[in-house]
Amino acid sequence: MTPTLSLDAPAALWLLAALPVILILWMLRPRRPRVRIPSILLWPSSQAERQAARPWQRLRNHPLLWLQLLIAALLALAAAQPFVPSEVVQRQVIVLLDASGSMAARDIQPTRWDAARASVVDLAKSLRPDQTLSILRLDEEPRLLLAGTRDAQQVEVALRDEQPSRGGIDQAAAVALASGLVRGEQSEWVMVGDGTVPPLPEGMAPPSGTRVRFVPIGSPTASNVALAGLTIRPVAAALALQLAIQNAGDQPASGTVQLLAEGERVVASSSFEAQPRDQAYLTWSGIDTGPRWFEARLTSVEPASANHLFSDDHAWATPAQGGSASRVLLVSGGNTFLERVLAIQSGLRVEKISPADSAVLLAQPEAAYALAVFDRQSPGTVASGQGSALYIGGVGGEAFRPGLIAPRPDHPLLRSVDWSEVRVRRAFTMSESSSGWETVVDSDGGPLLSIRTLRQETAPDQPARLRREALLSFDLGDSDLPLRPAFPVLMANLVDWLVPSNQPLEPAIPAGAAATLHAAPLAQALRVEWVVDPDVSEDLAPPWPPRPFHPRTPGVYRVLQEGLQPQPERFVVAEAYAPSEADITPRTPALSGQSGAEALDAAAVLRSVRGGLWPWLLAALLLLSLLEWGVDARGR
Amino acid sequence: MTAGGPTFPGWSPAFQAALDRLAIAAARPPRSHAAGPVTSRVLGRALEFADYRPYTPGDDPKLVDWRAYTRLDRLYLKQYQEERARTIAVLLDGSASLDWGTGSEHKGLFLRQITAALAWIALGRLERIQVWLLQGEGAVRLQTPGSRSGLATLFRTLGELHEAGSLRLDAAVTSAIKQLRGDGPIFLLSDLLDPAWSEALHAIGARGPGNVVLQVLAPDEWDPPLGDEAELQDSETGERRQTRFGLSELRTYRANLDRLLTDVASVSSRLGIRHVALNTGEPLQDVLLKRLPAAGILQ
């Protein structure tokens, strides 16, 4: 469809009334200065002279007349602020604004993000009066920035404080959000960005009839060198670090990387060379184990045109954080299988006690255990101040012989656990007073494995905490479970769930993503703070469970757990490198390729002209004025 | 003859002395009966010998050449060409179209100076001169002296004259001719910017050959400058014409002027009138001492 001219101020077209005025002026007999001469005998007579007696004259077909009419028409048109609208044809326009990490690239000045915002504002200016514009911000968590407007100023305000994220785009969420926005009406989606969009999941597509168009942002020659990952491993009494460098461009690149201890002291500096579309590696060994975290910093890249994205020029890593082992109390009259399987669990310090002495020990508040394992002991004997509990047998219900065992598929606690060969001779039903249990392994007689999470109020002025319990409703001696490979795996899964490791579950949070940090069972609060600026902190819990941590700035964060003695020092790294954003070469998004929408014209879709047609009109007016001057001068 | 008597304003003694050496050429002999400085066709008593003829009864015996009788024994009469007087008529255009130009380039002043010069030359040669001022449809004869001693009055009159009003050239010339006495040459001094210029020339040409037309135009009329659009107003008729001093208009004007000069010259030649077109931008001395003698009007 050929775009037609639209006017932003159509009321100004009343200036076209100047055209008949010009015609009238040309029809009026001009008053010229009177010159007295000896005789007019020799002077040629003119048309005007023949009509001198009348106040008007016949309209002459003179080039000056046409030029003046054209200039007046152009002036009126310029006052009406014409513009060529985009090829957007639907009334409802959804702008999918790419806010992924690659939009921070500086291959166009000042950034792709600024250019994309300007394009959206231009699009808003080019809309017809009957069109509305909605803006969806595309990143890991797509959200609606503006709905149903055609006010370009409002669009500017909405985009003013927005900045690109560091991660990729959740394309499926974006399409779902946009689809819900249009409510089944015909709409046109205009994607503004560099096209680094993952493909849609199978079967997901924009609504039928949706016209999808793309406004490419970015230079085709854009390149990027990224620090793809920094890893640390202990070697003897020192540390060895390895850095992966990714050259995501089409030209060879070289440069220098500095290794800093805790972001302040340079401990090493190395040069690298990376071939196009390849990775290079730097290794440092013999690094002192003292620093709690390291930072690799890309300080220079040659040629400079090989690196247009600076946000992934840093990488961080923390050495393995040992921490203190969790104390586990095994209350058992003697169970070799149980003692051995607990002994091989890392990070646990197991203390064994007889059931007779357990009540006294557990009653002491200073003897806080992260986990108490009760072998053939009744549930509920653990003091409130203690941690989690694992009950194995000792359930006082009715005995039954499970015939058919039904483990819940895909349950995390049953990961890699093969129950198919496990046989149970006798199990017990749970008492009716027990509540809140979630069955993990069921049978035709009753649950075999159950878990629950209790909210435990400690004191009126203290926040509540969570207590986890697991229950095997049969004695290990009444089954062949301890003889099966499933047993150590099951116990490892149970211990991991009952006693979250001191190591963060997410050793590094991907760029732009959120992660749930687990706290120790006895922790009363969970908080993270940025090592560069402790004032940048965030309370994750309470309330429990902790809410996901979404780091705003890449770097190293300290994880603080209140209520633990001693206070473990844990760090979590928010990565700057996003694999999906490292290659910043603009490309055609695959949005419509899998959809039923119209074919995507990836080249040039948006035809809006920044600032309207003013520059062209002014240039035309200038040329016409010069032409009029020339015609007038030649006529003399 | 030496310079003396009144002088026209602006004339130098040297210029006046130069005029003393000039005479108005006679293209045809005078038919006047009065004696004068111009040789007539009439044979009679005079100093210039013309021819012999046999005596016939009734001839004046005083004219018989007795010396030839003694030699030839026949009576012959000696014949002489008599020098007769002539009256020079100057028809001076006094219309508003002559009121154009500044300073010495003023058309009216230029013609009045020529008129004064012709009067000075004529009276210096003991010839009679009449000056007729053409205005409206008639002609007014200015008071003209019989000798140079009375020229002061004419000069004052010419100096105070102001060209104004309209003129019908043919009617005014005809009126003047009707009032003329004598058969001397007629000098028409005008710009001929009149539709009836041809009729005027025919009226003069009917008097016979030997008359003179001095057509005078100002420099701005010979070569008008470029300018903007204007409404032209005829100084005599008041008629207006819309035009512009553009290149195309000036080209047309010059073509019209060339055609007018060519037509006037052609008609004049056919009528035996000597025509000279003058530019008031030329010095008066060059006109009187070079142009007119070169044209055979002065000698």
mmCIF file of N, CA and C in Angstrom, chain A residues 29-30 32-46 48-49 52 632 635-636, chain B residues 97 100 221 229-235 239-242 244-247 250 252-253 256-257:
data_model
loop_
_atom_site.group_PDB
_atom_site.id
_atom_site.type_symbol
_atom_site.label_atom_id
_atom_site.label_comp_id
_atom_site.label_asym_id
_atom_site.label_seq_id
_atom_site.Cartn_x
_atom_site.Cartn_y
_atom_site.Cartn_z
ATOM 1 N N ARG A 29 -5.664 45.825 -12.082
ATOM 2 C CA ARG A 29 -4.723 46.621 -12.868
ATOM 3 C C ARG A 29 -3.685 47.216 -11.923
ATOM 4 N N PRO A 30 -2.444 46.931 -12.170
ATOM 5 C CA PRO A 30 -1.422 47.418 -11.237
ATOM 6 C C PRO A 30 -1.247 48.926 -11.329
ATOM 7 N N ARG A 32 1.208 51.697 -11.397
ATOM 8 C CA ARG A 32 2.640 51.847 -11.599
ATOM 9 C C ARG A 32 3.030 53.312 -11.440
ATOM 10 N N PRO A 33 4.260 53.590 -11.142
ATOM 11 C CA PRO A 33 4.693 54.993 -11.035
ATOM 12 C C PRO A 33 4.528 55.701 -12.384
ATOM 13 N N ARG A 34 4.023 56.915 -12.297
ATOM 14 C CA ARG A 34 3.734 57.658 -13.518
ATOM 15 C C ARG A 34 4.977 58.450 -13.936
ATOM 16 N N VAL A 35 5.334 58.296 -15.200
ATOM 17 C CA VAL A 35 6.524 58.979 -15.729
ATOM 18 C C VAL A 35 6.076 59.851 -16.892
ATOM 19 N N ARG A 36 6.391 61.108 -16.800
ATOM 20 C CA ARG A 36 6.015 62.040 -17.872
ATOM 21 C C ARG A 36 7.138 62.076 -18.893
ATOM 22 N N ILE A 37 6.804 61.792 -20.113
ATOM 23 C CA ILE A 37 7.808 61.776 -21.179
ATOM 24 C C ILE A 37 7.339 62.709 -22.295
ATOM 25 N N PRO A 38 8.255 63.097 -23.171
ATOM 26 C CA PRO A 38 7.854 64.044 -24.239
ATOM 27 C C PRO A 38 6.696 63.501 -25.052
ATOM 28 N N SER A 39 6.775 62.230 -25.446
ATOM 29 C CA SER A 39 5.711 61.678 -26.266
ATOM 30 C C SER A 39 5.701 60.167 -26.105
ATOM 31 N N ILE A 40 4.534 59.608 -26.159
ATOM 32 C CA ILE A 40 4.429 58.148 -26.078
ATOM 33 C C ILE A 40 4.347 57.548 -27.471
ATOM 34 N N LEU A 41 4.642 58.397 -28.475
ATOM 35 C CA LEU A 41 4.477 57.960 -29.854
ATOM 36 C C LEU A 41 5.297 56.717 -30.167
ATOM 37 N N LEU A 42 6.507 56.673 -29.633
ATOM 38 C CA LEU A 42 7.410 55.587 -29.996
ATOM 39 C C LEU A 42 7.314 54.400 -29.060
ATOM 40 N N TRP A 43 6.626 54.530 -27.940
ATOM 41 C CA TRP A 43 6.585 53.444 -26.951
ATOM 42 C C TRP A 43 5.509 52.430 -27.312
ATOM 43 N N PRO A 44 5.841 51.155 -27.161
ATOM 44 C CA PRO A 44 4.855 50.120 -27.521
ATOM 45 C C PRO A 44 3.693 50.119 -26.547
ATOM 46 N N SER A 45 2.569 49.857 -27.103
ATOM 47 C CA SER A 45 1.392 49.740 -26.246
ATOM 48 C C SER A 45 1.359 48.347 -25.636
ATOM 49 N N SER A 46 0.732 48.241 -24.480
ATOM 50 C CA SER A 46 0.676 46.950 -23.800
ATOM 51 C C SER A 46 -0.775 46.566 -23.565
ATOM 52 N N ALA A 48 -2.063 45.875 -20.723
ATOM 53 C CA ALA A 48 -2.586 46.631 -19.589
ATOM 54 C C ALA A 48 -3.060 48.000 -20.022
ATOM 55 N N GLU A 49 -2.350 48.603 -21.042
ATOM 56 C CA GLU A 49 -2.707 49.948 -21.457
ATOM 57 C C GLU A 49 -4.061 49.975 -22.143
ATOM 58 N N ALA A 52 -6.693 49.977 -19.492
ATOM 59 C CA ALA A 52 -6.378 50.893 -18.402
ATOM 60 C C ALA A 52 -7.625 51.500 -17.787
ATOM 61 N N ASP A 632 11.683 36.886 -13.038
ATOM 62 C CA ASP A 632 11.381 38.314 -12.970
ATOM 63 C C ASP A 632 12.527 39.127 -13.559
ATOM 64 N N GLY A 635 12.660 38.849 -17.299
ATOM 65 C CA GLY A 635 11.560 39.572 -17.927
ATOM 66 C C GLY A 635 11.844 41.039 -18.090
ATOM 67 N N ARG A 636 12.836 41.526 -17.305
ATOM 68 C CA ARG A 636 13.154 42.964 -17.470
ATOM 69 C C ARG A 636 14.027 43.179 -18.671
ATOM 70 N N SER B 97 6.567 68.860 -25.518
ATOM 71 C CA SER B 97 7.496 67.759 -25.743
ATOM 72 C C SER B 97 8.937 68.242 -25.825
ATOM 73 N N TRP B 100 12.089 68.981 -22.206
ATOM 74 C CA TRP B 100 12.644 67.685 -21.784
ATOM 75 C C TRP B 100 14.164 67.774 -21.787
ATOM 76 N N GLU B 221 16.103 60.100 -25.115
ATOM 77 C CA GLU B 221 15.214 59.643 -26.179
ATOM 78 C C GLU B 221 15.965 58.792 -27.208
ATOM 79 N N GLU B 229 8.498 48.848 -14.171
ATOM 80 C CA GLU B 229 7.227 49.133 -14.807
ATOM 81 C C GLU B 229 6.810 50.564 -14.480
ATOM 82 N N ALA B 230 6.140 51.180 -15.406
ATOM 83 C CA ALA B 230 5.741 52.570 -15.200
ATOM 84 C C ALA B 230 4.519 52.873 -16.055
ATOM 85 N N GLU B 231 3.885 53.954 -15.681
ATOM 86 C CA GLU B 231 2.775 54.458 -16.483
ATOM 87 C C GLU B 231 3.277 55.717 -17.173
ATOM 88 N N LEU B 232 3.409 55.627 -18.466
ATOM 89 C CA LEU B 232 3.934 56.764 -19.227
ATOM 90 C C LEU B 232 2.807 57.758 -19.501
ATOM 91 N N GLN B 233 3.183 59.037 -19.422
ATOM 92 C CA GLN B 233 2.182 60.073 -19.715
ATOM 93 C C GLN B 233 2.748 61.031 -20.749
ATOM 94 N N ASP B 234 2.036 61.193 -21.803
ATOM 95 C CA ASP B 234 2.468 62.099 -22.872
ATOM 96 C C ASP B 234 2.415 63.535 -22.361
ATOM 97 N N SER B 235 3.533 64.239 -22.519
ATOM 98 C CA SER B 235 3.606 65.589 -21.948
ATOM 99 C C SER B 235 2.665 66.560 -22.661
ATOM 100 N N GLU B 239 -1.979 61.687 -22.508
ATOM 101 C CA GLU B 239 -2.358 60.280 -22.691
ATOM 102 C C GLU B 239 -1.404 59.380 -21.907
ATOM 103 N N ARG B 240 -1.967 58.288 -21.357
ATOM 104 C CA ARG B 240 -1.159 57.390 -20.528
ATOM 105 C C ARG B 240 -0.999 56.037 -21.222
ATOM 106 N N ARG B 241 0.114 55.426 -20.910
ATOM 107 C CA ARG B 241 0.378 54.110 -21.490
ATOM 108 C C ARG B 241 1.153 53.288 -20.474
ATOM 109 N N GLN B 242 0.606 52.055 -20.207
ATOM 110 C CA GLN B 242 1.271 51.146 -19.269
ATOM 111 C C GLN B 242 2.390 50.416 -19.995
ATOM 112 N N ARG B 244 6.772 49.021 -19.406
ATOM 113 C CA ARG B 244 7.911 48.859 -18.503
ATOM 114 C C ARG B 244 9.169 49.078 -19.321
ATOM 115 N N PHE B 245 10.165 49.569 -18.665
ATOM 116 C CA PHE B 245 11.426 49.844 -19.359
ATOM 117 C C PHE B 245 12.270 48.569 -19.385
ATOM 118 N N GLY B 246 11.680 47.554 -19.927
ATOM 119 C CA GLY B 246 12.392 46.291 -20.016
ATOM 120 C C GLY B 246 13.122 46.172 -21.335
ATOM 121 N N LEU B 247 13.877 45.073 -21.443
ATOM 122 C CA LEU B 247 14.699 44.895 -22.637
ATOM 123 C C LEU B 247 13.832 44.795 -23.885
ATOM 124 N N LEU B 250 12.357 48.163 -24.752
ATOM 125 C CA LEU B 250 13.346 49.084 -25.301
ATOM 126 C C LEU B 250 13.727 48.714 -26.722
ATOM 127 N N THR B 252 11.719 47.405 -28.862
ATOM 128 C CA THR B 252 10.606 47.896 -29.690
ATOM 129 C C THR B 252 10.704 49.414 -29.874
ATOM 130 N N TYR B 253 11.045 50.126 -28.801
ATOM 131 C CA TYR B 253 11.142 51.581 -28.882
ATOM 132 C C TYR B 253 12.203 51.998 -29.903
ATOM 133 N N ASN B 256 11.086 51.506 -33.325
ATOM 134 C CA ASN B 256 10.141 52.571 -33.708
ATOM 135 C C ASN B 256 10.878 53.877 -34.014
ATOM 136 N N LEU B 257 11.884 54.168 -33.218
ATOM 137 C CA LEU B 257 12.649 55.411 -33.435
ATOM 138 C C LEU B 257 13.410 55.358 -34.759
#
